[in-house]
Amino acid sequence: MNLRYSKEYDTYRQSLQEFLKGWPLQGDEAELPKQKQEQLFRQRGVEAGYVYFAIPKEYGGAGQQPDVLKSAIITEEYARVGAPGNCVSQGPALLAPTLIEFGTEEQKREFVRPTLRGDLRWCQGYSEPGAGSDLASLQCSAVLDGDEWVINGQKIWTSNAQEADYMFGLFRTEPKASKHAGISYLLVDLKQPEIEVRPLKQMTGALDFNEVFFTDARAPAGNIVGKRGEGWAVSRSTLKHERNLIGNPNMMRAHFNSTIALARRSQRGGRPAIEDPLIRNRLAEIEGYVRTAEVSHLRQLTAEAKGEELKVMLPMMMNKLYSTDTMQKIMTLAYDLLGADGMLAPTAEDIASYARTHTSTGFVEQYIFSQGPAIAGGTTNIQLNIIGERGLGLPRDLRVPK
């Protein structure tokens, strides 16, 4: 198995590395607020063809021909130097590619460019209090009244709703249809008095999640993505992007390397922890998991580049599950290395700068956070069922008779 890129792609990587010499910004630009620096660099990345790579130019992207290998190289190189590549928030990462696939021309022109620029902030309205892991049983309703949808009900665990301008979400529009067939995918303006957002405080002290209440809230009839009652198919596209985002091995490798550095500077019995045989065994075991993820990722890229995704469908289904489990192993080891420092609460700076693992409290924040992805984006139990039933052909779970 050849794990090297071809000469063509090595040349592409070199040209990208030349571009990345422009980060971090220098001179007066280095004095700009961090958010302004990132916006400026992304703007240059779009013009150079390295940011929002395959999004068409008319919608604010770089307009390059889709190429999974070039996209992978871009991701690797941006992560290597810590440069701001594609914005990974929910709008650019989840909604924009969904609109490119399912949206009308009007929706693409109205929403994609301002979303990529960060001028429109989005949250995802899927989870509901009574639905649990059975997303298709959601009850938040949307009824067509003239040229508007009238929305009533509640969403929960809605990430970043307190700062979002819009929600993309699933709403029951056909109450008499079977549960999967009665759902539509709508875009809802959150800045209206008929919508109330209540933050939920997490054990880290962060306020990332919210409850969202709709009382006769309204959305234009044209804000439906895909066909009426067929929102389930649209939502699966969004979930695919979300699971790939969670399952990316680059973050796994970055956190593992940080944990190795922590083991080098931590002490056990008066010696560096990395010299402790038990710590070394745990590091070696995790290295195996991380390398397996990286090799599997390369296999999947190769298959996708050849249009042969079906050959690696099973490992693709396992990406999210595997990365969740491995990240928990990494962060549990890091937490054990912290010793008494593990009792420290994450600082406001740790909470504000997500995925910060170069301080003790940053590791504490990430250790706590690592428990969450087993629930987010489809729970681990649901993922195991999907792999068993669709990947391995096992019998379906027993259903409780109605």
Tab-separated table of C-alpha atoms in Angstrom, residues 126-399:
chain	number	residue	atom	x	y	z
A	126	TYR	CA	-32.465	19.074	15.456
A	127	SER	CA	-32.714	17.806	19.077
A	128	GLU	CA	-35.980	18.001	21.021
A	129	PRO	CA	-36.785	17.107	24.656
A	130	GLY	CA	-39.169	14.262	23.777
A	131	ALA	CA	-37.253	12.836	20.811
A	132	GLY	CA	-34.031	11.670	22.469
A	133	SER	CA	-31.920	9.632	20.051
A	134	ASP	CA	-34.958	8.973	17.831
A	135	LEU	CA	-34.621	12.212	15.865
A	136	ALA	CA	-37.454	11.332	13.459
A	137	SER	CA	-39.985	11.446	16.317
A	138	LEU	CA	-39.569	15.227	16.699
A	139	GLN	CA	-42.778	17.240	17.255
A	140	CYS	CA	-41.849	20.918	16.777
A	141	SER	CA	-44.427	21.930	14.139
A	142	ALA	CA	-44.499	24.272	11.138
A	143	VAL	CA	-47.876	25.039	9.542
A	144	LEU	CA	-48.105	26.896	6.225
A	145	ASP	CA	-50.204	30.068	6.587
A	146	GLY	CA	-50.311	31.944	3.278
A	147	ASP	CA	-46.721	32.659	2.322
A	148	GLU	CA	-45.252	31.917	5.770
A	149	TRP	CA	-44.564	28.947	8.024
A	150	VAL	CA	-45.924	29.335	11.582
A	151	ILE	CA	-43.693	27.462	14.033
A	152	ASN	CA	-44.519	26.189	17.527
A	153	GLY	CA	-42.589	23.909	19.875
A	154	GLN	CA	-39.166	23.531	21.438
A	155	LYS	CA	-35.610	22.550	20.539
A	156	ILE	CA	-32.890	21.655	23.051
A	157	TRP	CA	-29.093	21.209	23.182
A	158	THR	CA	-28.927	23.831	20.443
A	159	SER	CA	-25.246	24.791	20.217
A	160	ASN	CA	-24.486	28.534	20.063
A	161	ALA	CA	-28.140	29.554	19.565
A	162	GLN	CA	-27.563	32.497	21.927
A	163	GLU	CA	-25.307	34.182	19.366
A	164	ALA	CA	-26.815	32.836	16.124
A	165	ASP	CA	-28.792	34.910	13.610
A	166	TYR	CA	-30.543	31.943	11.975
A	167	MET	CA	-31.395	28.309	12.657
A	168	PHE	CA	-31.393	25.511	10.080
A	169	GLY	CA	-33.599	22.792	11.471
A	170	LEU	CA	-36.164	20.045	11.134
A	171	PHE	CA	-39.857	20.724	11.712
A	172	ARG	CA	-42.959	18.543	11.391
A	173	THR	CA	-45.012	19.927	8.510
A	174	GLU	CA	-47.109	16.831	7.639
A	175	PRO	CA	-48.573	15.552	10.952
A	176	LYS	CA	-50.550	12.749	9.276
A	177	ALA	CA	-47.591	11.324	7.358
A	178	SER	CA	-45.286	8.609	8.733
A	179	LYS	CA	-42.682	10.145	11.000
A	180	HIS	CA	-39.783	10.219	8.526
A	181	ALA	CA	-42.009	11.494	5.697
A	182	GLY	CA	-43.599	14.339	7.672
A	183	ILE	CA	-40.495	16.453	8.283
A	184	SER	CA	-39.258	19.533	6.407
A	185	TYR	CA	-35.922	21.361	6.581
A	186	LEU	CA	-36.440	25.087	7.233
A	187	LEU	CA	-34.271	28.201	7.653
A	188	VAL	CA	-35.592	30.340	10.523
A	189	ASP	CA	-34.613	33.892	11.492
A	190	LEU	CA	-33.958	33.777	15.260
A	191	LYS	CA	-34.140	37.543	15.720
A	192	GLN	CA	-37.911	37.741	16.291
A	193	PRO	CA	-39.773	38.163	19.603
A	194	GLU	CA	-41.692	34.902	19.092
A	195	ILE	CA	-38.484	32.941	19.714
A	196	GLU	CA	-36.907	32.668	23.181
A	197	VAL	CA	-33.377	31.305	23.721
A	198	ARG	CA	-32.442	30.073	27.214
A	199	PRO	CA	-28.749	29.105	27.787
A	200	LEU	CA	-27.853	25.830	29.541
A	201	LYS	CA	-24.741	26.025	31.739
A	202	GLN	CA	-22.267	23.141	31.305
A	203	MET	CA	-20.023	21.667	34.008
A	204	THR	CA	-17.016	23.452	32.437
A	205	GLY	CA	-18.768	26.770	33.040
A	206	ALA	CA	-19.332	27.295	29.300
A	207	LEU	CA	-22.715	28.264	27.852
A	208	ASP	CA	-22.539	26.522	24.471
A	209	PHE	CA	-25.976	24.830	24.592
A	210	ASN	CA	-29.462	26.286	24.749
A	211	GLU	CA	-33.157	25.606	24.856
A	212	VAL	CA	-35.084	27.367	22.071
A	213	PHE	CA	-38.843	28.012	22.377
A	214	PHE	CA	-41.084	28.898	19.395
A	215	THR	CA	-44.494	30.521	19.973
A	216	ASP	CA	-46.119	31.367	16.620
A	217	ALA	CA	-42.696	32.207	15.169
A	218	ARG	CA	-42.601	32.789	11.414
A	219	ALA	CA	-40.414	31.902	8.435
A	220	PRO	CA	-40.984	32.728	4.738
A	221	ALA	CA	-42.484	29.844	2.731
A	222	GLY	CA	-39.428	30.018	0.446
A	223	ASN	CA	-37.102	29.127	3.344
A	224	ILE	CA	-37.774	25.404	2.922
A	225	VAL	CA	-34.698	23.470	1.712
A	226	GLY	CA	-35.582	20.527	-0.516
A	227	LYS	CA	-39.162	19.410	-0.984
A	228	ARG	CA	-41.923	19.679	1.606
A	229	GLY	CA	-42.021	16.563	3.802
A	230	GLU	CA	-38.635	15.376	2.484
A	231	GLY	CA	-36.410	17.165	4.975
A	232	TRP	CA	-35.099	13.866	6.322
A	233	ALA	CA	-33.022	13.346	3.169
A	234	VAL	CA	-31.647	16.898	3.419
A	235	SER	CA	-30.796	16.403	7.092
A	236	ARG	CA	-28.762	13.297	6.274
A	237	SER	CA	-26.509	15.428	4.077
A	238	THR	CA	-25.934	17.838	6.984
A	239	LEU	CA	-25.289	14.933	9.382
A	240	LYS	CA	-22.755	13.469	6.935
A	241	HIS	CA	-20.763	16.712	7.036
A	242	GLU	CA	-21.099	16.879	10.838
A	243	ARG	CA	-19.857	13.328	11.388
A	244	ASN	CA	-16.938	13.825	9.010
A	245	LEU	CA	-16.090	16.990	10.925
A	246	ILE	CA	-16.097	15.110	14.238
A	247	GLY	CA	-14.244	12.108	12.766
A	248	ASN	CA	-11.329	14.019	11.206
A	249	PRO	CA	-8.016	12.444	12.391
A	250	ASN	CA	-6.102	15.750	12.337
A	251	MET	CA	-7.515	16.922	15.671
A	252	MET	CA	-6.892	13.443	17.101
A	253	ARG	CA	-3.206	13.693	16.132
A	254	ALA	CA	-2.874	17.275	17.443
A	255	HIS	CA	-4.287	16.356	20.871
A	256	PHE	CA	-2.194	13.192	21.047
A	257	ASN	CA	1.001	15.137	20.282
A	258	SER	CA	0.047	17.644	23.022
A	259	THR	CA	-0.421	14.730	25.434
A	260	ILE	CA	3.031	13.346	24.575
A	261	ALA	CA	4.489	16.792	25.332
A	262	LEU	CA	2.570	16.810	28.627
A	263	ALA	CA	4.033	13.381	29.502
A	264	ARG	CA	7.537	14.757	28.866
A	265	ARG	CA	7.124	17.716	31.235
A	266	SER	CA	5.077	15.898	33.934
A	267	GLN	CA	6.766	14.066	36.810
A	268	ARG	CA	6.128	10.597	38.261
A	269	GLY	CA	8.294	9.401	41.158
A	270	GLY	CA	10.762	12.212	40.545
A	271	ARG	CA	11.264	11.320	36.874
A	272	PRO	CA	9.595	12.455	33.622
A	273	ALA	CA	6.258	10.639	33.287
A	274	ILE	CA	7.139	9.571	29.761
A	275	GLU	CA	9.784	7.249	31.284
A	276	ASP	CA	7.122	5.412	33.347
A	277	PRO	CA	6.473	1.968	31.720
A	278	LEU	CA	2.698	2.186	32.335
A	279	ILE	CA	2.473	5.615	30.717
A	280	ARG	CA	4.605	4.433	27.790
A	281	ASN	CA	2.314	1.433	27.277
A	282	ARG	CA	-0.758	3.662	27.218
A	283	LEU	CA	0.910	6.072	24.783
A	284	ALA	CA	1.940	3.199	22.506
A	285	GLU	CA	-1.597	1.784	22.533
A	286	ILE	CA	-3.117	5.167	21.633
A	287	GLU	CA	-0.496	5.746	18.928
A	288	GLY	CA	-1.822	2.565	17.313
A	289	TYR	CA	-5.388	3.905	17.359
A	290	VAL	CA	-4.342	7.283	15.935
A	291	ARG	CA	-2.266	5.740	13.146
A	292	THR	CA	-5.100	3.385	12.297
A	293	ALA	CA	-7.406	6.399	11.910
A	294	GLU	CA	-4.882	8.181	9.706
A	295	VAL	CA	-4.351	5.163	7.434
A	296	SER	CA	-8.097	4.543	7.223
A	297	HIS	CA	-8.553	8.225	6.322
A	298	LEU	CA	-6.028	7.868	3.468
A	299	ARG	CA	-7.802	4.738	2.201
A	300	GLN	CA	-11.091	6.592	2.205
A	301	LEU	CA	-9.554	9.564	0.368
A	302	THR	CA	-8.114	7.244	-2.269
A	303	ALA	CA	-11.457	5.516	-2.756
A	304	GLU	CA	-13.327	8.831	-2.936
A	305	ALA	CA	-10.838	10.178	-5.509
A	306	LYS	CA	-11.506	7.085	-7.639
A	307	GLY	CA	-15.277	7.256	-7.147
A	308	GLU	CA	-15.173	3.981	-5.223
A	309	GLU	CA	-16.634	5.082	-1.863
A	310	LEU	CA	-18.718	1.898	-1.595
A	311	LYS	CA	-15.494	-0.113	-1.138
A	312	VAL	CA	-14.773	1.687	2.142
A	313	MET	CA	-18.340	2.358	3.268
A	314	LEU	CA	-17.915	0.448	6.539
A	315	PRO	CA	-14.841	2.395	7.767
A	316	MET	CA	-16.578	5.625	6.686
A	317	MET	CA	-19.522	4.695	8.914
A	318	MET	CA	-17.086	4.080	11.795
A	319	ASN	CA	-15.216	7.432	11.590
A	320	LYS	CA	-17.272	9.304	14.146
A	321	LEU	CA	-17.552	6.358	16.548
A	322	TYR	CA	-13.824	5.571	16.351
A	323	SER	CA	-12.668	9.170	16.815
A	324	THR	CA	-15.007	9.658	19.792
A	325	ASP	CA	-13.559	6.610	21.552
A	326	THR	CA	-9.934	7.475	20.726
A	327	MET	CA	-10.294	11.106	21.820
A	328	GLN	CA	-11.657	9.890	25.154
A	329	LYS	CA	-8.598	7.619	25.558
A	330	ILE	CA	-6.231	10.506	24.759
A	331	MET	CA	-7.867	13.010	27.086
A	332	THR	CA	-8.244	10.466	29.927
A	333	LEU	CA	-4.487	9.808	29.792
A	334	ALA	CA	-3.812	13.559	29.737
A	335	TYR	CA	-6.106	14.018	32.741
A	336	ASP	CA	-4.254	11.272	34.655
A	337	LEU	CA	-0.944	13.020	33.883
A	338	LEU	CA	-2.226	16.280	35.379
A	339	GLY	CA	-2.371	14.840	38.921
A	340	ALA	CA	-3.594	17.486	41.375
A	341	ASP	CA	-3.846	20.073	38.578
A	342	GLY	CA	-6.829	18.082	37.335
A	343	MET	CA	-8.830	19.675	40.166
A	344	LEU	CA	-8.426	23.141	38.626
A	345	ALA	CA	-11.446	24.646	36.894
A	346	PRO	CA	-11.050	25.686	33.236
A	347	THR	CA	-10.353	29.413	32.895
A	348	ALA	CA	-12.507	31.794	30.872
A	349	GLU	CA	-9.707	31.870	28.300
A	350	ASP	CA	-9.758	28.045	27.999
A	351	ILE	CA	-13.524	28.108	27.473
A	352	ALA	CA	-13.308	30.926	24.903
A	353	SER	CA	-10.444	29.322	22.924
A	354	TYR	CA	-11.823	25.891	22.059
A	355	ALA	CA	-9.384	22.933	21.784
A	356	ARG	CA	-6.614	24.652	23.777
A	357	THR	CA	-4.366	21.927	25.209
A	358	HIS	CA	-1.146	23.682	26.138
A	359	THR	CA	-2.190	24.575	29.706
A	360	SER	CA	-3.289	22.318	32.588
A	361	THR	CA	-6.752	23.876	32.721
A	362	GLY	CA	-7.014	23.642	28.927
A	363	PHE	CA	-6.496	19.872	29.248
A	364	VAL	CA	-9.167	19.770	31.985
A	365	GLU	CA	-11.618	21.567	29.674
A	366	GLN	CA	-10.871	19.174	26.813
A	367	TYR	CA	-11.114	16.116	29.109
A	368	ILE	CA	-14.617	17.164	30.144
A	369	PHE	CA	-15.545	18.030	26.555
A	370	SER	CA	-14.325	14.655	25.249
A	371	GLN	CA	-17.311	12.965	26.930
A	372	GLY	CA	-19.778	14.983	24.810
A	373	PRO	CA	-19.242	13.721	21.231
A	374	ALA	CA	-20.563	10.302	22.313
A	375	ILE	CA	-23.944	12.076	22.378
A	376	ALA	CA	-23.556	14.833	19.758
A	377	GLY	CA	-24.147	14.211	16.051
A	378	GLY	CA	-25.827	10.829	16.639
A	379	THR	CA	-25.174	8.919	19.870
A	380	THR	CA	-22.665	6.084	20.102
A	381	ASN	CA	-25.471	3.543	20.603
A	382	ILE	CA	-27.278	4.782	17.484
A	383	GLN	CA	-24.002	4.667	15.534
A	384	LEU	CA	-23.426	1.063	16.648
A	385	ASN	CA	-26.920	0.139	15.457
A	386	ILE	CA	-26.309	1.789	12.059
A	387	ILE	CA	-22.990	-0.035	11.631
A	388	GLY	CA	-24.516	-3.352	12.717
A	389	GLU	CA	-27.645	-3.138	10.581
A	390	ARG	CA	-26.474	-1.306	7.451
A	391	GLY	CA	-22.769	-2.115	7.511
A	392	LEU	CA	-22.688	-5.698	8.764
A	393	GLY	CA	-26.202	-6.773	7.760
A	394	LEU	CA	-27.219	-7.794	11.282
A	395	PRO	CA	-30.918	-8.086	12.238
A	396	ARG	CA	-32.642	-4.880	13.343
A	397	ASP	CA	-33.151	-4.126	17.022
A	398	LEU	CA	-36.327	-5.556	18.534
A	399	ARG	CA	-39.075	-2.937	18.314
